[in-house]
């Protein structure tokens, strides 16, 4: 059975935003460099893979989500998204929909949670998933038949390859981030516990819960500064649990009741042509979009 392609679309919009020159504008002179780059990515992906089932997941709210209710400082280290970027995100979603592709976006949940929920449903239906993202967080979702693909580097890995890539097994990734934190998302973790220490502790105890239940055993491990780490864990126990919760991808988000998840609908030819004109896309990109 061919996989369900799950595209971490926001990553590729941001990548285009930072890498494409600011020389593209729509008919109203709004910047469209991110749309240009994302459109080329979509064309290349679909031409290359010819996916039968594909979902483009977007972060609807770029500034807040349910995790901010748990921890207001979540992603507070990031500058607010400029309005011109928000407009380009809207263009990217409209373009995918006009092409007939399923788009998932929610103002309360992140794209990761939508991807996790779609993957879980696909797995229940016996379909493997292919996650297009370089984000290590998404590796926690991988099952025996799933694949993650860093499209830009053309690197793919499966469940068995997660430990070699990230230092812990897929099912330990949220626990791992509960210990180390994640500077990218401003998840605090436990002060003083870095990647090697976290991997060693989880390698010995298996889970964060087991580790916290056996703090008295840590000083006896062959681990540098073991007693200090035990004290830090005792002091920051609740923060470790909160950090794990922030890092855990939700897999229970209600999804649209499509008969076949990710099945492509007919193209909206008129809507697609209107977008092409609005975005002032070049003749090559125009031809590629119309032939998808």
PDB file of C-alpha atoms in Angstrom:
ATOM      1  CA  UNK A   1       0.000   0.000   0.000  1.00  0.00           C
ATOM      2  CA  UNK A   2       1.383   3.411  -0.964  1.00  0.00           C
ATOM      3  CA  UNK A   3       1.978   5.814   1.915  1.00  0.00           C
ATOM      4  CA  UNK A   4       0.087   8.861   3.044  1.00  0.00           C
ATOM      5  CA  UNK A   5       2.423  11.822   2.467  1.00  0.00           C
ATOM      6  CA  UNK A   6       2.303  14.244   5.402  1.00  0.00           C
ATOM      7  CA  UNK A   7       3.963  17.562   4.600  1.00  0.00           C
ATOM      8  CA  UNK A   8       5.154  19.806   7.408  1.00  0.00           C
ATOM      9  CA  UNK A   9       4.277  22.724   5.155  1.00  0.00           C
ATOM     10  CA  UNK A  10       5.191  25.563   7.517  1.00  0.00           C
ATOM     11  CA  UNK A  11       8.810  24.420   7.524  1.00  0.00           C
ATOM     12  CA  UNK A  12       8.997  24.753   3.745  1.00  0.00           C
ATOM     13  CA  UNK A  13       7.225  28.123   3.735  1.00  0.00           C
ATOM     14  CA  UNK A  14       9.687  29.461   6.314  1.00  0.00           C
ATOM     15  CA  UNK A  15      12.618  27.987   4.398  1.00  0.00           C
ATOM     16  CA  UNK A  16      11.501  29.785   1.240  1.00  0.00           C
ATOM     17  CA  UNK A  17      10.883  32.993   3.207  1.00  0.00           C
ATOM     18  CA  UNK A  18      14.491  33.063   4.368  1.00  0.00           C
ATOM     19  CA  UNK A  19      16.165  31.718   1.214  1.00  0.00           C
ATOM     20  CA  UNK A  20      14.308  33.259  -1.720  1.00  0.00           C
ATOM     21  CA  UNK A  21      15.259  36.785  -2.828  1.00  0.00           C
ATOM     22  CA  UNK A  22      12.793  39.573  -2.074  1.00  0.00           C
ATOM     23  CA  UNK A  23      12.152  40.297  -5.733  1.00  0.00           C
ATOM     24  CA  UNK A  24       8.738  38.671  -6.192  1.00  0.00           C
ATOM     25  CA  UNK A  25       5.471  40.576  -5.709  1.00  0.00           C
ATOM     26  CA  UNK A  26       1.779  40.011  -6.340  1.00  0.00           C
ATOM     27  CA  UNK A  27      -0.400  42.387  -8.350  1.00  0.00           C
ATOM     28  CA  UNK A  28      -0.834  44.563  -5.244  1.00  0.00           C
ATOM     29  CA  UNK A  29       2.943  44.670  -4.679  1.00  0.00           C
ATOM     30  CA  UNK A  30       2.861  42.401  -1.631  1.00  0.00           C
ATOM     31  CA  UNK A  31       6.013  40.227  -1.306  1.00  0.00           C
ATOM     32  CA  UNK A  32       5.590  36.645  -2.558  1.00  0.00           C
ATOM     33  CA  UNK A  33       9.087  35.183  -2.202  1.00  0.00           C
ATOM     34  CA  UNK A  34       7.887  32.484   0.255  1.00  0.00           C
ATOM     35  CA  UNK A  35       5.006  31.553  -2.061  1.00  0.00           C
ATOM     36  CA  UNK A  36       7.366  31.306  -5.005  1.00  0.00           C
ATOM     37  CA  UNK A  37       9.716  28.969  -3.158  1.00  0.00           C
ATOM     38  CA  UNK A  38       6.936  26.872  -1.669  1.00  0.00           C
ATOM     39  CA  UNK A  39       5.217  26.542  -5.048  1.00  0.00           C
ATOM     40  CA  UNK A  40       8.391  25.236  -6.643  1.00  0.00           C
ATOM     41  CA  UNK A  41       8.742  22.743  -3.787  1.00  0.00           C
ATOM     42  CA  UNK A  42       5.162  21.496  -4.270  1.00  0.00           C
ATOM     43  CA  UNK A  43       5.649  21.146  -8.023  1.00  0.00           C
ATOM     44  CA  UNK A  44       8.902  19.231  -7.627  1.00  0.00           C
ATOM     45  CA  UNK A  45       7.491  16.971  -4.920  1.00  0.00           C
ATOM     46  CA  UNK A  46       4.341  16.046  -6.836  1.00  0.00           C
ATOM     47  CA  UNK A  47       6.176  15.601 -10.162  1.00  0.00           C
ATOM     48  CA  UNK A  48       8.800  13.418  -8.503  1.00  0.00           C
ATOM     49  CA  UNK A  49       6.660  11.297  -6.172  1.00  0.00           C
ATOM     50  CA  UNK A  50       3.212  11.322  -7.805  1.00  0.00           C
ATOM     51  CA  UNK A  51       1.563  10.759  -4.405  1.00  0.00           C
ATOM     52  CA  UNK A  52      -1.866   9.168  -4.377  1.00  0.00           C
ATOM     53  CA  UNK A  53      -2.630  10.492  -0.881  1.00  0.00           C
ATOM     54  CA  UNK A  54      -1.076  13.677   0.449  1.00  0.00           C
ATOM     55  CA  UNK A  55      -1.851  16.223   3.169  1.00  0.00           C
ATOM     56  CA  UNK A  56      -0.307  19.659   3.573  1.00  0.00           C
ATOM     57  CA  UNK A  57      -0.365  20.606   7.265  1.00  0.00           C
ATOM     58  CA  UNK A  58       0.065  24.269   8.218  1.00  0.00           C
ATOM     59  CA  UNK A  59       0.368  26.214  11.453  1.00  0.00           C
ATOM     60  CA  UNK A  60      -2.754  28.368  11.294  1.00  0.00           C
ATOM     61  CA  UNK A  61      -1.698  30.547  14.219  1.00  0.00           C
ATOM     62  CA  UNK A  62       1.959  31.513  13.958  1.00  0.00           C
ATOM     63  CA  UNK A  63       2.057  33.195  17.378  1.00  0.00           C
ATOM     64  CA  UNK A  64       0.101  31.034  19.864  1.00  0.00           C
ATOM     65  CA  UNK A  65      -1.585  27.664  20.367  1.00  0.00           C
ATOM     66  CA  UNK A  66      -2.818  25.387  23.150  1.00  0.00           C
ATOM     67  CA  UNK A  67       0.731  24.889  24.468  1.00  0.00           C
ATOM     68  CA  UNK A  68       0.830  28.567  25.438  1.00  0.00           C
ATOM     69  CA  UNK A  69      -2.003  27.841  27.855  1.00  0.00           C
ATOM     70  CA  UNK A  70       0.225  25.221  29.512  1.00  0.00           C
ATOM     71  CA  UNK A  71       3.348  27.379  29.413  1.00  0.00           C
ATOM     72  CA  UNK A  72       2.965  31.029  28.314  1.00  0.00           C
ATOM     73  CA  UNK A  73       6.669  31.275  27.408  1.00  0.00           C
ATOM     74  CA  UNK A  74       6.362  28.506  24.791  1.00  0.00           C
ATOM     75  CA  UNK A  75       8.020  29.847  21.610  1.00  0.00           C
ATOM     76  CA  UNK A  76       8.170  33.294  23.247  1.00  0.00           C
ATOM     77  CA  UNK A  77      11.783  33.566  22.062  1.00  0.00           C
ATOM     78  CA  UNK A  78      10.578  34.020  18.495  1.00  0.00           C
ATOM     79  CA  UNK A  79       9.712  37.342  16.937  1.00  0.00           C
ATOM     80  CA  UNK A  80       6.040  37.705  15.953  1.00  0.00           C
ATOM     81  CA  UNK A  81       5.379  36.720  12.357  1.00  0.00           C
ATOM     82  CA  UNK A  82       5.192  39.819  10.116  1.00  0.00           C
ATOM     83  CA  UNK A  83       1.913  40.468   8.353  1.00  0.00           C
ATOM     84  CA  UNK A  84       3.493  39.994   4.925  1.00  0.00           C
ATOM     85  CA  UNK A  85       4.517  36.456   5.921  1.00  0.00           C
ATOM     86  CA  UNK A  86       1.048  35.661   7.282  1.00  0.00           C
ATOM     87  CA  UNK A  87      -0.391  36.744   3.941  1.00  0.00           C
ATOM     88  CA  UNK A  88       1.997  34.418   2.136  1.00  0.00           C
ATOM     89  CA  UNK A  89       0.966  31.518   4.364  1.00  0.00           C
ATOM     90  CA  UNK A  90      -2.611  32.173   3.286  1.00  0.00           C
ATOM     91  CA  UNK A  91      -1.579  32.149  -0.363  1.00  0.00           C
ATOM     92  CA  UNK A  92       0.215  28.807   0.107  1.00  0.00           C
ATOM     93  CA  UNK A  93      -2.864  27.208   1.661  1.00  0.00           C
ATOM     94  CA  UNK A  94      -5.108  28.575  -1.068  1.00  0.00           C
ATOM     95  CA  UNK A  95      -2.748  27.267  -3.743  1.00  0.00           C
ATOM     96  CA  UNK A  96      -2.735  23.738  -2.277  1.00  0.00           C
ATOM     97  CA  UNK A  97      -6.529  23.739  -2.037  1.00  0.00           C
ATOM     98  CA  UNK A  98      -6.894  25.005  -5.608  1.00  0.00           C
ATOM     99  CA  UNK A  99      -4.700  22.107  -6.749  1.00  0.00           C
ATOM    100  CA  UNK A 100      -7.133  19.730  -5.050  1.00  0.00           C
ATOM    101  CA  UNK A 101      -4.831  18.752  -2.182  1.00  0.00           C
ATOM    102  CA  UNK A 102      -6.107  18.342   1.354  1.00  0.00           C
ATOM    103  CA  UNK A 103      -4.981  21.103   3.712  1.00  0.00           C
ATOM    104  CA  UNK A 104      -5.049  20.773   7.494  1.00  0.00           C
ATOM    105  CA  UNK A 105      -4.735  23.922   9.612  1.00  0.00           C
ATOM    106  CA  UNK A 106      -6.126  24.819  13.015  1.00  0.00           C
ATOM    107  CA  UNK A 107      -5.877  27.931  15.161  1.00  0.00           C
ATOM    108  CA  UNK A 108      -5.544  25.950  18.406  1.00  0.00           C
ATOM    109  CA  UNK A 109      -3.310  23.025  17.442  1.00  0.00           C
ATOM    110  CA  UNK A 110       0.032  22.999  15.656  1.00  0.00           C
ATOM    111  CA  UNK A 111       0.827  21.348  12.350  1.00  0.00           C
ATOM    112  CA  UNK A 112       2.743  18.637  14.251  1.00  0.00           C
ATOM    113  CA  UNK A 113      -0.457  17.674  16.086  1.00  0.00           C
ATOM    114  CA  UNK A 114      -2.429  17.549  12.848  1.00  0.00           C
ATOM    115  CA  UNK A 115       0.277  15.376  11.296  1.00  0.00           C
ATOM    116  CA  UNK A 116       0.279  13.100  14.344  1.00  0.00           C
ATOM    117  CA  UNK A 117      -3.485  12.725  14.239  1.00  0.00           C
ATOM    118  CA  UNK A 118      -3.536  12.020  10.499  1.00  0.00           C
ATOM    119  CA  UNK A 119      -0.740   9.469  10.844  1.00  0.00           C
ATOM    120  CA  UNK A 120      -2.576   7.728  13.675  1.00  0.00           C
ATOM    121  CA  UNK A 121      -5.737   7.476  11.606  1.00  0.00           C
ATOM    122  CA  UNK A 122      -3.792   6.226   8.568  1.00  0.00           C
ATOM    123  CA  UNK A 123      -2.122   3.592  10.725  1.00  0.00           C
ATOM    124  CA  UNK A 124      -5.507   2.420  11.996  1.00  0.00           C
ATOM    125  CA  UNK A 125      -6.540   1.993   8.359  1.00  0.00           C
ATOM    126  CA  UNK A 126      -3.397  -0.044   7.624  1.00  0.00           C
ATOM    127  CA  UNK A 127      -1.668   2.691   5.610  1.00  0.00           C
ATOM    128  CA  UNK A 128       1.974   3.684   6.277  1.00  0.00           C
ATOM    129  CA  UNK A 129       2.932   7.361   6.371  1.00  0.00           C
ATOM    130  CA  UNK A 130       5.800   9.382   4.966  1.00  0.00           C
ATOM    131  CA  UNK A 131       6.506  12.560   6.942  1.00  0.00           C
ATOM    132  CA  UNK A 132       8.242  15.329   4.996  1.00  0.00           C
ATOM    133  CA  UNK A 133      10.107  17.303   7.643  1.00  0.00           C
ATOM    134  CA  UNK A 134      13.559  17.722   9.160  1.00  0.00           C
ATOM    135  CA  UNK A 135      11.999  18.369  12.583  1.00  0.00           C
ATOM    136  CA  UNK A 136      13.307  15.838  15.127  1.00  0.00           C
ATOM    137  CA  UNK A 137      10.094  16.156  17.177  1.00  0.00           C
ATOM    138  CA  UNK A 138       8.148  14.383  14.442  1.00  0.00           C
ATOM    139  CA  UNK A 139      10.369  11.297  14.714  1.00  0.00           C
ATOM    140  CA  UNK A 140       8.428  10.383  17.866  1.00  0.00           C
ATOM    141  CA  UNK A 141       5.513   9.462  15.570  1.00  0.00           C
ATOM    142  CA  UNK A 142       7.341   6.852  13.518  1.00  0.00           C
ATOM    143  CA  UNK A 143       6.035   3.305  13.569  1.00  0.00           C
ATOM    144  CA  UNK A 144       7.432   0.187  12.002  1.00  0.00           C
ATOM    145  CA  UNK A 145       6.259   1.010   8.483  1.00  0.00           C
ATOM    146  CA  UNK A 146       6.595   4.810   8.515  1.00  0.00           C
ATOM    147  CA  UNK A 147       9.365   6.975   7.053  1.00  0.00           C
ATOM    148  CA  UNK A 148      10.587  10.498   7.768  1.00  0.00           C
ATOM    149  CA  UNK A 149      12.171  12.421   4.926  1.00  0.00           C
ATOM    150  CA  UNK A 150      14.330  15.525   5.206  1.00  0.00           C
ATOM    151  CA  UNK A 151      13.530  16.666   1.687  1.00  0.00           C
ATOM    152  CA  UNK A 152      16.188  19.385   1.457  1.00  0.00           C
ATOM    153  CA  UNK A 153      19.014  16.982   2.377  1.00  0.00           C
ATOM    154  CA  UNK A 154      17.293  13.997   0.731  1.00  0.00           C
ATOM    155  CA  UNK A 155      17.799  11.944   3.903  1.00  0.00           C
ATOM    156  CA  UNK A 156      15.269   9.323   4.933  1.00  0.00           C
ATOM    157  CA  UNK A 157      15.056   7.293   8.126  1.00  0.00           C
ATOM    158  CA  UNK A 158      12.668   4.839   9.687  1.00  0.00           C
ATOM    159  CA  UNK A 159      11.900   3.727  13.232  1.00  0.00           C
ATOM    160  CA  UNK A 160      15.103   1.702  13.542  1.00  0.00           C
ATOM    161  CA  UNK A 161      17.205   4.703  12.516  1.00  0.00           C
ATOM    162  CA  UNK A 162      15.893   7.185  15.078  1.00  0.00           C
ATOM    163  CA  UNK A 163      18.368   6.258  17.823  1.00  0.00           C
ATOM    164  CA  UNK A 164      21.370   6.637  15.540  1.00  0.00           C
ATOM    165  CA  UNK A 165      20.104  10.051  14.448  1.00  0.00           C
ATOM    166  CA  UNK A 166      18.824  11.480  17.735  1.00  0.00           C
ATOM    167  CA  UNK A 167      20.489   9.413  20.468  1.00  0.00           C
ATOM    168  CA  UNK A 168      17.296   7.840  21.821  1.00  0.00           C
ATOM    169  CA  UNK A 169      14.514   5.651  20.479  1.00  0.00           C
ATOM    170  CA  UNK A 170      11.412   7.208  18.898  1.00  0.00           C
ATOM    171  CA  UNK A 171       9.216   6.429  21.902  1.00  0.00           C
ATOM    172  CA  UNK A 172      11.737   8.208  24.165  1.00  0.00           C
ATOM    173  CA  UNK A 173      11.957  11.488  22.242  1.00  0.00           C
ATOM    174  CA  UNK A 174       9.341  13.375  24.255  1.00  0.00           C
ATOM    175  CA  UNK A 175      10.964  12.167  27.511  1.00  0.00           C
ATOM    176  CA  UNK A 176      14.351  13.218  26.116  1.00  0.00           C
ATOM    177  CA  UNK A 177      13.079  16.732  25.361  1.00  0.00           C
ATOM    178  CA  UNK A 178      11.511  16.832  28.802  1.00  0.00           C
ATOM    179  CA  UNK A 179      15.046  16.501  30.164  1.00  0.00           C
ATOM    180  CA  UNK A 180      17.075  18.579  27.693  1.00  0.00           C
ATOM    181  CA  UNK A 181      14.441  21.110  26.756  1.00  0.00           C
ATOM    182  CA  UNK A 182      14.365  22.603  23.285  1.00  0.00           C
ATOM    183  CA  UNK A 183      15.813  26.049  22.677  1.00  0.00           C
ATOM    184  CA  UNK A 184      14.047  26.337  19.316  1.00  0.00           C
ATOM    185  CA  UNK A 185      10.608  26.135  20.954  1.00  0.00           C
ATOM    186  CA  UNK A 186      11.697  27.676  24.285  1.00  0.00           C
ATOM    187  CA  UNK A 187      10.949  24.468  26.200  1.00  0.00           C
ATOM    188  CA  UNK A 188      12.978  24.717  29.441  1.00  0.00           C
ATOM    189  CA  UNK A 189      13.779  21.114  30.395  1.00  0.00           C
ATOM    190  CA  UNK A 190      16.011  20.479  33.420  1.00  0.00           C
ATOM    191  CA  UNK A 191      18.955  22.870  33.959  1.00  0.00           C
ATOM    192  CA  UNK A 192      22.322  21.217  33.500  1.00  0.00           C
ATOM    193  CA  UNK A 193      21.072  18.115  31.696  1.00  0.00           C
ATOM    194  CA  UNK A 194      22.312  18.014  28.128  1.00  0.00           C
ATOM    195  CA  UNK A 195      21.795  15.551  25.279  1.00  0.00           C
ATOM    196  CA  UNK A 196      24.441  13.011  26.337  1.00  0.00           C
ATOM    197  CA  UNK A 197      23.291  12.905  29.961  1.00  0.00           C
ATOM    198  CA  UNK A 198      19.635  12.640  28.948  1.00  0.00           C
ATOM    199  CA  UNK A 199      20.395   9.809  26.516  1.00  0.00           C
ATOM    200  CA  UNK A 200      22.425   7.980  29.179  1.00  0.00           C
ATOM    201  CA  UNK A 201      19.681   8.319  31.788  1.00  0.00           C
ATOM    202  CA  UNK A 202      16.971   7.139  29.411  1.00  0.00           C
ATOM    203  CA  UNK A 203      19.194   4.339  28.206  1.00  0.00           C
ATOM    204  CA  UNK A 204      19.413   3.116  31.814  1.00  0.00           C
ATOM    205  CA  UNK A 205      15.898   3.810  33.111  1.00  0.00           C
ATOM    206  CA  UNK A 206      13.907   3.601  29.870  1.00  0.00           C
ATOM    207  CA  UNK A 207      11.397   6.375  30.568  1.00  0.00           C
ATOM    208  CA  UNK A 208      11.202   9.718  32.331  1.00  0.00           C
ATOM    209  CA  UNK A 209       8.608   8.312  34.735  1.00  0.00           C
ATOM    210  CA  UNK A 210      10.868   5.433  35.758  1.00  0.00           C
ATOM    211  CA  UNK A 211      13.771   7.851  36.113  1.00  0.00           C
ATOM    212  CA  UNK A 212      11.817  10.158  38.424  1.00  0.00           C
ATOM    213  CA  UNK A 213      10.698   7.207  40.524  1.00  0.00           C
ATOM    214  CA  UNK A 214      14.301   6.095  41.058  1.00  0.00           C
ATOM    215  CA  UNK A 215      16.185   9.318  41.652  1.00  0.00           C
ATOM    216  CA  UNK A 216      18.021   7.756  44.581  1.00  0.00           C
ATOM    217  CA  UNK A 217      19.726   5.356  42.177  1.00  0.00           C
ATOM    218  CA  UNK A 218      21.252   8.046  39.970  1.00  0.00           C
ATOM    219  CA  UNK A 219      24.259   8.882  42.223  1.00  0.00           C
ATOM    220  CA  UNK A 220      25.414   5.271  41.890  1.00  0.00           C
ATOM    221  CA  UNK A 221      25.527   5.348  38.101  1.00  0.00           C
ATOM    222  CA  UNK A 222      28.798   5.631  36.235  1.00  0.00           C
ATOM    223  CA  UNK A 223      27.866   9.113  35.131  1.00  0.00           C
ATOM    224  CA  UNK A 224      29.819  12.298  35.623  1.00  0.00           C
ATOM    225  CA  UNK A 225      28.198  14.626  38.209  1.00  0.00           C
ATOM    226  CA  UNK A 226      25.544  11.971  38.849  1.00  0.00           C
ATOM    227  CA  UNK A 227      24.671  13.270  42.327  1.00  0.00           C
ATOM    228  CA  UNK A 228      24.252  16.799  40.973  1.00  0.00           C
ATOM    229  CA  UNK A 229      21.957  15.540  38.217  1.00  0.00           C
ATOM    230  CA  UNK A 230      19.831  13.701  40.778  1.00  0.00           C
ATOM    231  CA  UNK A 231      19.482  16.890  42.797  1.00  0.00           C
ATOM    232  CA  UNK A 232      18.557  18.900  39.709  1.00  0.00           C
ATOM    233  CA  UNK A 233      15.922  16.350  38.721  1.00  0.00           C
ATOM    234  CA  UNK A 234      14.460  16.367  42.215  1.00  0.00           C
ATOM    235  CA  UNK A 235      14.314  20.165  42.201  1.00  0.00           C
ATOM    236  CA  UNK A 236      12.918  20.503  38.676  1.00  0.00           C
ATOM    237  CA  UNK A 237      10.711  17.424  38.569  1.00  0.00           C
ATOM    238  CA  UNK A 238       7.536  19.318  37.645  1.00  0.00           C
ATOM    239  CA  UNK A 239       9.312  21.304  34.945  1.00  0.00           C
ATOM    240  CA  UNK A 240      10.582  18.075  33.382  1.00  0.00           C
ATOM    241  CA  UNK A 241       7.043  16.704  33.262  1.00  0.00           C
ATOM    242  CA  UNK A 242       5.701  19.964  31.828  1.00  0.00           C
ATOM    243  CA  UNK A 243       8.478  20.079  29.238  1.00  0.00           C
ATOM    244  CA  UNK A 244       7.641  16.545  28.172  1.00  0.00           C
ATOM    245  CA  UNK A 245       3.999  17.524  27.800  1.00  0.00           C
ATOM    246  CA  UNK A 246       4.966  20.487  25.629  1.00  0.00           C
ATOM    247  CA  UNK A 247       7.148  18.235  23.461  1.00  0.00           C
ATOM    248  CA  UNK A 248       4.569  15.475  23.089  1.00  0.00           C
ATOM    249  CA  UNK A 249       2.709  15.577  19.774  1.00  0.00           C
ATOM    250  CA  UNK A 250      -1.051  15.220  20.094  1.00  0.00           C
ATOM    251  CA  UNK A 251      -2.521  12.386  18.034  1.00  0.00           C
ATOM    252  CA  UNK A 252      -6.202  12.794  18.912  1.00  0.00           C
ATOM    253  CA  UNK A 253      -7.218  15.940  17.025  1.00  0.00           C
ATOM    254  CA  UNK A 254     -10.540  15.581  15.170  1.00  0.00           C
ATOM    255  CA  UNK A 255      -9.965  15.504  11.419  1.00  0.00           C
ATOM    256  CA  UNK A 256     -12.323  16.059   8.483  1.00  0.00           C
ATOM    257  CA  UNK A 257     -14.575  13.089   7.744  1.00  0.00           C
ATOM    258  CA  UNK A 258     -13.055  12.411   4.338  1.00  0.00           C
ATOM    259  CA  UNK A 259     -13.743   8.907   3.082  1.00  0.00           C
ATOM    260  CA  UNK A 260     -10.067   8.530   2.144  1.00  0.00           C
ATOM    261  CA  UNK A 261      -7.631  10.686   4.105  1.00  0.00           C
ATOM    262  CA  UNK A 262      -5.432  12.746   1.800  1.00  0.00           C
ATOM    263  CA  UNK A 263      -7.228  11.748  -1.403  1.00  0.00           C
ATOM    264  CA  UNK A 264      -6.911  14.444  -4.039  1.00  0.00           C
ATOM    265  CA  UNK A 265     -10.008  16.286  -5.213  1.00  0.00           C
ATOM    266  CA  UNK A 266     -10.511  17.801  -8.627  1.00  0.00           C
ATOM    267  CA  UNK A 267      -8.515  20.927  -9.305  1.00  0.00           C
ATOM    268  CA  UNK A 268     -10.311  24.247  -9.011  1.00  0.00           C
ATOM    269  CA  UNK A 269      -9.201  25.425 -12.440  1.00  0.00           C
ATOM    270  CA  UNK A 270     -10.748  28.889 -12.149  1.00  0.00           C
ATOM    271  CA  UNK A 271      -9.417  29.420  -8.635  1.00  0.00           C
ATOM    272  CA  UNK A 272      -5.975  28.211  -9.655  1.00  0.00           C
ATOM    273  CA  UNK A 273      -5.831  30.546 -12.660  1.00  0.00           C
ATOM    274  CA  UNK A 274      -6.974  33.460 -10.494  1.00  0.00           C
ATOM    275  CA  UNK A 275      -4.177  32.720  -8.001  1.00  0.00           C
ATOM    276  CA  UNK A 276      -1.602  32.401 -10.768  1.00  0.00           C
ATOM    277  CA  UNK A 277      -2.605  35.838 -12.041  1.00  0.00           C
ATOM    278  CA  UNK A 278      -2.791  37.347  -8.549  1.00  0.00           C
ATOM    279  CA  UNK A 279       0.666  36.025  -7.667  1.00  0.00           C
ATOM    280  CA  UNK A 280       2.165  36.944 -11.045  1.00  0.00           C
ATOM    281  CA  UNK A 281       3.739  33.512 -11.367  1.00  0.00           C
ATOM    282  CA  UNK A 282       6.110  33.025 -14.279  1.00  0.00           C
ATOM    283  CA  UNK A 283       5.291  30.956 -17.386  1.00  0.00           C
ATOM    284  CA  UNK A 284       7.348  27.918 -16.290  1.00  0.00           C
ATOM    285  CA  UNK A 285       5.714  27.757 -12.851  1.00  0.00           C
ATOM    286  CA  UNK A 286       2.327  28.338 -14.472  1.00  0.00           C
ATOM    287  CA  UNK A 287       2.805  25.396 -16.841  1.00  0.00           C
ATOM    288  CA  UNK A 288       3.982  23.135 -14.020  1.00  0.00           C
ATOM    289  CA  UNK A 289       0.983  23.973 -11.835  1.00  0.00           C
ATOM    290  CA  UNK A 290      -1.513  23.452 -14.632  1.00  0.00           C
ATOM    291  CA  UNK A 291       0.025  20.075 -15.503  1.00  0.00           C
ATOM    292  CA  UNK A 292       0.043  18.689 -11.930  1.00  0.00           C
TER     293      UNK A 292
END
